[in-house]
Amino acid sequence: MPWDSIDPRHIGEASYYLSADGPVAAKPYPLLWEALGRNEQVAVAKFALRGRERLGLLRPYGDAAALDALGRRSARPGRARP
């Protein structure tokens, strides 16, 4: 999805920086970062942290990627944030 279509109020609970680790990840992950950056897109990702599944936005960040956790209320349609 295009980065500018994201409501910034839902971003920023936490950010994590990711990079390829090891020879198996050395090719596919940089290709993904490059494709997202070239097309000015972000990917919606589901990840687990501290025993809980969460949603986040995966976007290129230099030679790596940033995973921005979405706010909890953003995952619940119909709930407005003050």
Coordinates of C-alpha atoms in Angstrom, one line a residue, residues 4-82:
D4 CA 1.0 8.3 2.1
S5 CA -2.3 6.5 2.4
I6 CA -1.5 5.6 6.1
D7 CA -3.0 7.7 8.8
P8 CA 0.0 8.8 10.9
R9 CA -2.0 8.6 14.2
H10 CA -1.8 4.8 14.0
I11 CA 1.9 4.7 13.6
G12 CA 4.6 5.1 16.2
E13 CA 3.7 2.9 19.1
A14 CA 7.2 1.4 18.6
S15 CA 9.7 0.9 15.7
Y16 CA 12.1 -1.9 15.2
Y17 CA 14.9 -2.0 12.7
L18 CA 15.5 -5.2 10.7
S19 CA 18.4 -6.5 8.6
A20 CA 19.2 -9.7 6.9
D21 CA 21.0 -12.2 9.1
G22 CA 23.1 -14.9 7.6
P23 CA 23.6 -16.2 4.1
V24 CA 20.0 -17.6 3.6
A25 CA 18.5 -14.1 4.1
A26 CA 21.3 -12.2 2.2
K27 CA 19.4 -12.1 -1.1
P28 CA 15.6 -12.1 -0.5
Y29 CA 15.3 -9.5 2.1
P30 CA 17.4 -6.8 0.3
L31 CA 15.3 -7.5 -2.8
L32 CA 12.1 -6.9 -0.8
W33 CA 13.5 -3.6 0.7
E34 CA 14.5 -2.5 -2.8
A35 CA 11.1 -3.3 -4.3
L36 CA 9.2 -1.5 -1.6
G37 CA 11.4 1.6 -1.8
R38 CA 11.4 1.7 -5.6
N39 CA 7.6 1.7 -5.6
E40 CA 7.2 3.9 -2.5
Q41 CA 5.1 1.1 -0.9
V42 CA 4.9 -0.4 2.6
A43 CA 3.9 -3.9 3.5
V44 CA 1.4 -4.8 6.3
A45 CA 3.1 -7.4 8.5
K46 CA 1.9 -9.7 11.3
F47 CA 4.6 -10.3 13.9
A48 CA 5.0 -11.8 17.4
L49 CA 6.6 -9.9 20.2
R50 CA 6.6 -10.8 23.9
G51 CA 4.1 -13.7 23.3
R52 CA 1.5 -11.5 21.5
E53 CA 0.8 -11.2 17.8
R54 CA 0.6 -7.6 16.4
L55 CA 0.3 -5.7 13.2
G56 CA 2.9 -3.5 11.8
L57 CA 4.1 -1.6 8.7
L58 CA 7.3 -2.8 7.0
R59 CA 9.1 -0.1 5.1
P60 CA 12.6 0.3 3.7
Y61 CA 15.1 2.2 5.8
G62 CA 18.5 2.5 4.2
D63 CA 20.0 -0.9 3.6
A64 CA 17.6 -2.4 6.1
A65 CA 13.9 -2.1 7.0
A66 CA 11.8 -0.5 9.7
L67 CA 8.9 -2.3 11.3
D68 CA 6.5 0.3 12.8
A69 CA 4.1 -1.3 15.2
L70 CA 0.5 -0.1 14.7
G71 CA -1.4 1.2 17.7
R72 CA -3.8 -1.3 19.3
R73 CA -6.9 0.7 18.5
S74 CA -6.0 0.9 14.8
A75 CA -6.6 -2.8 14.5
R76 CA -10.2 -2.4 15.8
P77 CA -12.4 -0.8 13.2
G78 CA -15.1 1.6 14.6
R79 CA -13.1 2.8 17.5
A80 CA -12.0 6.4 17.2
R81 CA -8.9 7.7 18.8
P82 CA -9.3 11.0 20.7

